[in-house]
Tab-separated table of C-alpha atoms in Angstrom:
chain	number	residue	atom	x	y	z
A	1	MET	CA	4.605	42.547	33.314
A	2	GLU	CA	7.470	40.638	34.921
A	3	GLY	CA	9.001	43.697	36.608
A	4	LEU	CA	5.642	44.888	37.966
A	5	LEU	CA	4.804	41.432	39.311
A	6	LYS	CA	8.141	41.073	41.091
A	7	ARG	CA	7.699	44.492	42.722
A	8	SER	CA	4.115	43.775	43.739
A	9	LEU	CA	4.560	40.297	45.202
A	10	ALA	CA	6.454	39.194	48.285
A	11	GLY	CA	10.162	38.499	48.042
A	12	ASN	CA	9.627	34.842	48.947
A	13	VAL	CA	7.456	34.235	45.864
A	14	ASP	CA	9.268	33.172	42.695
A	15	ILE	CA	7.800	34.238	39.352
A	16	ARG	CA	8.420	31.972	36.366
A	17	ILE	CA	7.242	32.905	32.875
A	18	LYS	CA	7.074	30.430	30.004
A	19	THR	CA	5.945	31.770	26.630
A	20	SER	CA	5.230	29.832	23.452
A	21	GLN	CA	6.497	30.664	19.998
A	22	GLY	CA	4.051	31.571	17.241
A	23	LEU	CA	1.229	32.738	19.501
A	24	HIS	CA	-1.890	33.898	17.718
A	25	THR	CA	-3.182	37.443	18.198
A	26	ALA	CA	-6.131	38.071	20.535
A	27	LEU	CA	-8.238	41.217	20.440
A	28	VAL	CA	-8.553	42.299	24.068
A	29	ASP	CA	-8.174	45.387	26.260
A	30	SER	CA	-4.522	45.251	27.358
A	31	ASN	CA	-5.048	47.194	30.589
A	32	GLN	CA	-7.879	44.923	31.737
A	33	LEU	CA	-5.817	41.872	30.837
A	34	GLU	CA	-2.870	43.174	32.852
A	35	SER	CA	-5.144	43.846	35.818
A	36	ALA	CA	-6.636	40.350	35.564
A	37	ILE	CA	-3.203	38.699	35.576
A	38	LEU	CA	-2.060	40.820	38.516
A	39	ASN	CA	-5.256	39.924	40.393
A	40	LEU	CA	-4.636	36.209	39.877
A	41	CYS	CA	-1.007	36.499	40.978
A	42	ILE	CA	-1.969	38.349	44.154
A	43	ASN	CA	-4.497	35.595	44.943
A	44	SER	CA	-1.728	33.049	44.439
A	45	ARG	CA	0.632	34.982	46.695
A	46	ASP	CA	-1.990	35.121	49.452
A	47	ALA	CA	-2.346	31.340	49.198
A	48	MET	CA	1.408	30.964	49.864
A	49	PRO	CA	2.125	32.890	53.102
A	50	LEU	CA	5.387	30.982	53.561
A	51	GLY	CA	6.451	31.509	49.982
A	52	GLY	CA	6.236	29.471	46.818
A	53	GLU	CA	6.211	29.659	43.050
A	54	ILE	CA	3.864	31.195	40.481
A	55	MET	CA	4.136	29.962	36.903
A	56	LEU	CA	2.675	31.974	34.024
A	57	GLU	CA	2.425	30.206	30.661
A	58	THR	CA	1.034	31.178	27.269
A	59	MET	CA	-0.031	28.788	24.508
A	60	ASN	CA	-2.292	28.329	21.502
A	61	ILE	CA	-5.166	25.938	22.116
A	62	THR	CA	-8.172	24.633	20.194
A	63	LEU	CA	-11.435	24.114	22.076
A	64	GLY	CA	-14.124	21.775	20.779
A	65	LYS	CA	-17.740	21.151	21.672
A	66	GLU	CA	-16.649	18.439	24.076
A	67	SER	CA	-14.557	20.879	26.172
A	68	THR	CA	-15.332	20.469	29.877
A	69	GLY	CA	-14.690	22.493	33.017
A	70	PHE	CA	-16.351	25.676	31.759
A	71	LEU	CA	-19.276	27.476	33.378
A	72	GLU	CA	-21.005	27.904	30.018
A	73	GLU	CA	-21.136	26.223	26.631
A	74	VAL	CA	-17.950	26.921	24.702
A	75	VAL	CA	-17.868	28.242	21.153
A	76	PRO	CA	-15.472	25.835	19.368
A	77	GLY	CA	-12.407	27.424	17.856
A	78	ASP	CA	-8.832	28.600	18.356
A	79	TYR	CA	-7.853	30.515	21.474
A	80	VAL	CA	-4.793	32.009	23.136
A	81	ALA	CA	-4.511	30.594	26.643
A	82	ILE	CA	-2.788	32.169	29.658
A	83	LYS	CA	-2.250	29.770	32.538
A	84	VAL	CA	-1.488	30.938	36.088
A	85	THR	CA	-0.377	28.140	38.434
A	86	ASP	CA	0.741	28.247	42.066
A	87	ASN	CA	1.782	25.664	44.663
A	88	GLY	CA	-0.231	27.232	47.464
A	89	ALA	CA	-2.803	25.973	49.928
A	90	GLY	CA	-5.450	25.202	47.312
A	91	ILE	CA	-9.230	25.618	47.420
A	92	PRO	CA	-11.682	22.973	48.700
A	93	GLN	CA	-13.616	21.277	45.900
A	94	HIS	CA	-17.013	22.247	47.313
A	95	LEU	CA	-16.069	25.942	47.037
A	96	LEU	CA	-14.652	25.925	43.499
A	97	GLY	CA	-18.097	26.412	41.953
A	98	ARG	CA	-18.555	29.685	43.868
A	99	VAL	CA	-15.233	31.457	43.391
A	100	PHE	CA	-16.504	33.592	40.489
A	101	GLU	CA	-19.503	34.873	42.466
A	102	PRO	CA	-19.363	38.604	43.397
A	103	PHE	CA	-18.288	39.192	47.025
A	104	PHE	CA	-17.463	35.515	47.601
A	105	THR	CA	-13.986	35.016	49.047
A	106	THR	CA	-12.049	32.216	50.704
A	107	LYS	CA	-9.761	34.717	52.441
A	108	ASP	CA	-9.952	35.666	56.104
A	109	LEU	CA	-12.154	38.576	57.133
A	110	GLY	CA	-10.555	41.859	56.077
A	111	LYS	CA	-8.141	40.163	53.653
A	112	GLY	CA	-10.121	40.647	50.470
A	113	THR	CA	-13.272	42.108	48.928
A	114	GLY	CA	-14.329	38.960	47.059
A	115	LEU	CA	-14.446	40.965	43.833
A	116	GLY	CA	-11.196	39.889	42.187
A	117	LEU	CA	-12.182	36.634	40.470
A	118	SER	CA	-15.681	37.838	39.619
A	119	THR	CA	-14.158	40.840	37.856
A	120	VAL	CA	-11.708	38.624	35.962
A	121	TYR	CA	-14.612	36.393	34.938
A	122	GLY	CA	-16.636	39.400	33.749
A	123	PHE	CA	-13.698	40.702	31.727
A	124	LEU	CA	-13.222	37.331	30.006
A	125	ARG	CA	-16.895	37.017	29.105
A	126	GLN	CA	-16.941	40.612	27.780
A	127	SER	CA	-14.003	39.610	25.585
A	128	ASN	CA	-15.866	36.499	24.332
A	129	GLY	CA	-13.399	34.383	26.256
A	130	TYR	CA	-13.585	31.867	29.079
A	131	ILE	CA	-11.928	30.988	32.366
A	132	THR	CA	-11.425	27.691	34.210
A	133	ILE	CA	-10.092	26.916	37.659
A	134	ALA	CA	-8.781	23.682	39.159
A	135	SER	CA	-7.360	23.239	42.631
A	136	THR	CA	-6.150	20.572	45.039
A	137	LEU	CA	-5.753	21.186	48.759
A	138	GLY	CA	-2.107	21.251	49.763
A	139	ILE	CA	-0.885	21.166	46.159
A	140	GLY	CA	-2.019	24.382	44.490
A	141	THR	CA	-4.352	26.100	42.049
A	142	GLU	CA	-4.441	26.496	38.278
A	143	VAL	CA	-6.415	29.210	36.489
A	144	ILE	CA	-6.554	29.384	32.694
A	145	LEU	CA	-7.761	32.371	30.675
A	146	TYR	CA	-8.942	31.631	27.127
A	147	LEU	CA	-8.997	34.538	24.650
A	148	PRO	CA	-10.454	34.039	21.158
A	149	ILE	CA	-7.965	34.732	18.409
A	150	THR	CA	-8.418	37.381	15.751
A	151	LEU	CA	-7.245	36.973	12.173
A	152	GLN	CA	-6.504	40.689	12.012
A	153	GLN	CA	-3.046	42.127	12.686
A	154	GLU	CA	-1.330	38.755	12.984
A	155	LYS	CA	1.972	40.582	12.631
A	156	HIS	CA	3.095	41.477	16.148
A	157	PRO	CA	3.804	45.191	16.659
A	158	ASP	CA	7.006	46.514	18.115
A	159	LYS	CA	7.265	45.587	21.808
A	160	ARG	CA	7.643	49.252	22.726
A	161	GLU	CA	4.160	49.855	21.324
A	162	GLN	CA	2.664	46.977	23.358
A	163	ARG	CA	3.630	48.451	26.721
A	164	PRO	CA	0.708	50.339	28.342
A	165	ARG	CA	1.414	54.003	29.014
A	166	TYR	CA	0.174	55.180	32.369
A	167	ALA	CA	-0.248	58.721	33.646
A	168	GLY	CA	2.298	59.463	36.377
A	169	GLY	CA	3.759	62.277	38.449
A	170	ASN	CA	6.062	63.161	41.337
A	171	GLU	CA	3.601	64.194	44.066
A	172	LEU	CA	3.474	62.751	47.585
A	173	ILE	CA	0.402	60.559	48.095
A	174	LEU	CA	-0.906	59.169	51.377
A	175	LEU	CA	-2.494	55.774	50.680
A	176	VAL	CA	-4.864	54.578	53.408
A	177	GLU	CA	-5.821	50.913	52.964
A	178	ASP	CA	-6.359	48.157	55.538
A	179	ASP	CA	-6.072	45.309	53.002
A	180	ALA	CA	-2.338	44.526	52.907
A	181	ALA	CA	-2.502	42.956	49.430
A	182	VAL	CA	-4.259	45.942	47.866
A	183	SER	CA	-1.971	48.377	49.676
A	184	SER	CA	1.134	46.540	48.483
A	185	PHE	CA	0.388	46.379	44.780
A	186	ALA	CA	-1.172	49.874	44.628
A	187	SER	CA	1.806	51.507	46.351
A	188	GLN	CA	4.344	49.611	44.239
A	189	PHE	CA	2.556	50.576	41.036
A	190	LEU	CA	2.260	54.251	42.028
A	191	SER	CA	5.940	54.307	42.986
A	192	SER	CA	6.810	52.939	39.542
A	193	LEU	CA	4.969	55.943	38.038
A	194	GLY	CA	7.194	58.370	39.944
A	195	TYR	CA	4.984	59.172	42.931
A	196	THR	CA	6.195	59.059	46.524
A	197	VAL	CA	3.785	56.986	48.611
A	198	LEU	CA	3.182	56.958	52.356
A	199	LEU	CA	1.151	54.040	53.753
A	200	ALA	CA	-1.350	53.888	56.583
A	201	ALA	CA	-3.624	50.983	57.548
A	202	SER	CA	-6.194	53.042	59.463
A	203	GLY	CA	-7.673	56.507	59.652
A	204	GLU	CA	-5.971	57.168	62.961
A	205	ALA	CA	-2.521	56.291	61.587
A	206	ALA	CA	-3.152	58.445	58.524
A	207	LEU	CA	-4.111	61.427	60.643
A	208	VAL	CA	-0.832	61.162	62.538
A	209	LEU	CA	1.100	61.354	59.261
A	210	LEU	CA	-0.980	64.293	58.037
A	211	LYS	CA	-0.123	66.210	61.209
A	212	GLN	CA	3.570	65.386	60.881
A	213	ARG	CA	4.010	66.179	57.185
A	214	ASN	CA	3.292	69.402	55.322
A	215	ASP	CA	4.046	68.090	51.830
A	216	ILE	CA	1.278	65.503	51.325
A	217	VAL	CA	-0.631	66.496	48.184
A	218	MET	CA	-3.253	63.730	47.971
A	219	LEU	CA	-5.184	61.509	50.356
A	220	PHE	CA	-6.124	58.248	48.585
A	221	THR	CA	-8.311	56.414	51.077
A	222	ASP	CA	-10.624	53.443	51.347
A	223	ILE	CA	-14.023	54.411	52.736
A	224	ILE	CA	-14.966	51.314	54.713
A	225	MET	CA	-12.237	50.590	57.263
A	226	PRO	CA	-12.097	48.850	60.643
A	227	GLY	CA	-11.810	50.909	63.791
A	228	GLY	CA	-13.472	54.124	64.810
A	229	MET	CA	-12.725	56.295	61.760
A	230	ASP	CA	-13.900	55.633	58.205
A	231	GLY	CA	-12.579	57.316	55.071
A	232	GLY	CA	-15.175	60.074	55.110
A	233	GLU	CA	-14.354	61.079	58.681
A	234	LEU	CA	-10.634	60.953	57.917
A	235	ALA	CA	-11.044	63.214	54.889
A	236	LYS	CA	-13.034	65.743	56.912
A	237	LYS	CA	-10.302	65.982	59.547
A	238	ALA	CA	-7.592	66.047	56.859
A	239	LEU	CA	-9.233	68.939	55.027
A	240	GLU	CA	-9.426	70.889	58.278
A	241	LEU	CA	-5.632	70.593	58.392
A	242	ASP	CA	-5.193	71.401	54.697
A	243	PRO	CA	-8.177	72.702	52.686
A	244	ALA	CA	-6.126	72.353	49.457
A	245	LEU	CA	-5.534	68.623	49.987
A	246	LYS	CA	-6.784	66.447	47.116
A	247	VAL	CA	-8.951	63.510	48.187
A	248	LEU	CA	-9.703	60.367	46.203
A	249	TYR	CA	-11.969	57.728	47.760
A	250	THR	CA	-12.084	54.039	46.877
A	251	SER	CA	-14.297	51.164	47.967
A	252	GLY	CA	-15.492	47.705	46.977
A	253	TYR	CA	-19.012	49.051	47.209
A	254	THR	CA	-20.371	51.056	44.301
A	255	ASP	CA	-20.379	54.825	44.573
A	256	ASN	CA	-24.174	54.908	44.158
A	257	ALA	CA	-24.653	52.553	47.106
A	258	LEU	CA	-22.398	54.676	49.320
A	259	ILE	CA	-24.165	57.870	48.297
A	260	LYS	CA	-27.522	56.258	49.062
A	261	GLU	CA	-26.312	55.240	52.516
A	262	GLY	CA	-25.110	58.779	53.154
A	263	ASN	CA	-21.436	57.837	53.347
A	264	LEU	CA	-20.348	59.806	50.298
A	265	ASP	CA	-21.061	63.221	48.835
A	266	PRO	CA	-22.112	62.866	45.159
A	267	ASN	CA	-19.496	65.426	44.053
A	268	VAL	CA	-16.388	63.703	45.442
A	269	ASN	CA	-13.704	61.843	43.491
A	270	PHE	CA	-14.380	58.107	43.671
A	271	LEU	CA	-12.718	54.935	42.353
A	272	THR	CA	-14.596	51.614	42.518
A	273	LYS	CA	-12.714	48.466	43.555
A	274	PRO	CA	-11.419	46.367	41.995
A	275	TYR	CA	-9.894	48.847	39.572
A	276	THR	CA	-7.582	48.385	36.621
A	277	LEU	CA	-4.114	49.876	36.864
A	278	ASN	CA	-4.882	52.244	33.996
A	279	THR	CA	-8.088	53.456	35.673
A	280	MET	CA	-6.292	54.055	38.965
A	281	ALA	CA	-3.425	55.928	37.277
A	282	ASN	CA	-5.785	58.143	35.281
A	283	ARG	CA	-8.140	58.884	38.180
A	284	ILE	CA	-5.266	59.870	40.454
A	285	ARG	CA	-3.784	62.128	37.776
A	286	GLU	CA	-7.181	63.717	37.073
A	287	THR	CA	-7.757	64.390	40.765
A	288	LEU	CA	-4.294	65.868	41.244
A	289	ASP	CA	-4.635	68.142	38.214
A	290	ARG	CA	-7.847	69.753	39.428
A	291	GLY	CA	-6.849	73.141	40.847
A	292	LYS	CA	-3.204	72.159	40.550
A	293	SER	CA	-1.919	75.606	41.509
A	294	ASP	CA	-3.578	75.249	44.917
A	295	ASN	CA	-1.041	72.576	45.799
A	296	ALA	CA	2.019	74.424	44.533
A	297	VAL	CA	3.286	74.847	48.098
A	298	GLY	CA	2.839	72.701	51.189
A	299	ARG	CA	0.735	73.828	54.084
A	300	GLU	CA	2.315	75.192	57.223
A	301	LYS	CA	2.945	72.564	59.827
A	302	PRO	CA	0.289	72.749	62.575
A	303	PRO	CA	1.555	74.136	65.872
A	304	GLY	CA	2.561	71.645	68.521
């Protein structure tokens, strides 16, 4: 993941990776694990606006009944641990017990959905693993993921087989996202898959680009955005310009909640935040491939 992390994080953040020899094998979904690590690194980056260092370490560790710092009772045994450490601003002690709650965030308004750490926690528990967090104001934060080892397939496969394969393409995508962190890592990842990505932080800015360009194939937009135009209104205006335009919505709210509130037609393409990289890649490719011939040529540029 080193290349992806360096592309996704700011240039003033140094990434250091320290791996141990003889690591045990853990049985875990590789795409979800990659997404979890990226989520933690983005949190660390946001805690270091002036720059800093993120250290990723792997190690074998044995947990006993006396293990402390966990939200639940630990099953004793051998685990593979992944530690993510930063030297950022840190988190106040009275908030540490809440960081894994859904929608809780220590970031400024509009800077995060509060779903990142809760999703990482859910992934670890689904994998029969654990997560701990420790932080000191002004010094930094340490998060450790614990994955139970499996005695199967101890022999490590070829590294080429370990690398996740994502669906890609060469289309031009307009990404509309007001959260700078989400916009940064999503655009960098899509660019690494071969797509060309245009960025807009609001519906109004996106509409300007749609009027200027006749080669945009997909609108990938958040639904809930600040300002006078949400994602649904933007898509309506965009489709008036180009009825063949593909539209993929995303939001930190569930699709059912948005449908219930009347913000989303039940037949549209939707991607729930926070999403794994594999889910995003596949959903974008699926949306683009629907009626692919309709997008074979760009629309005529509107007059004026």
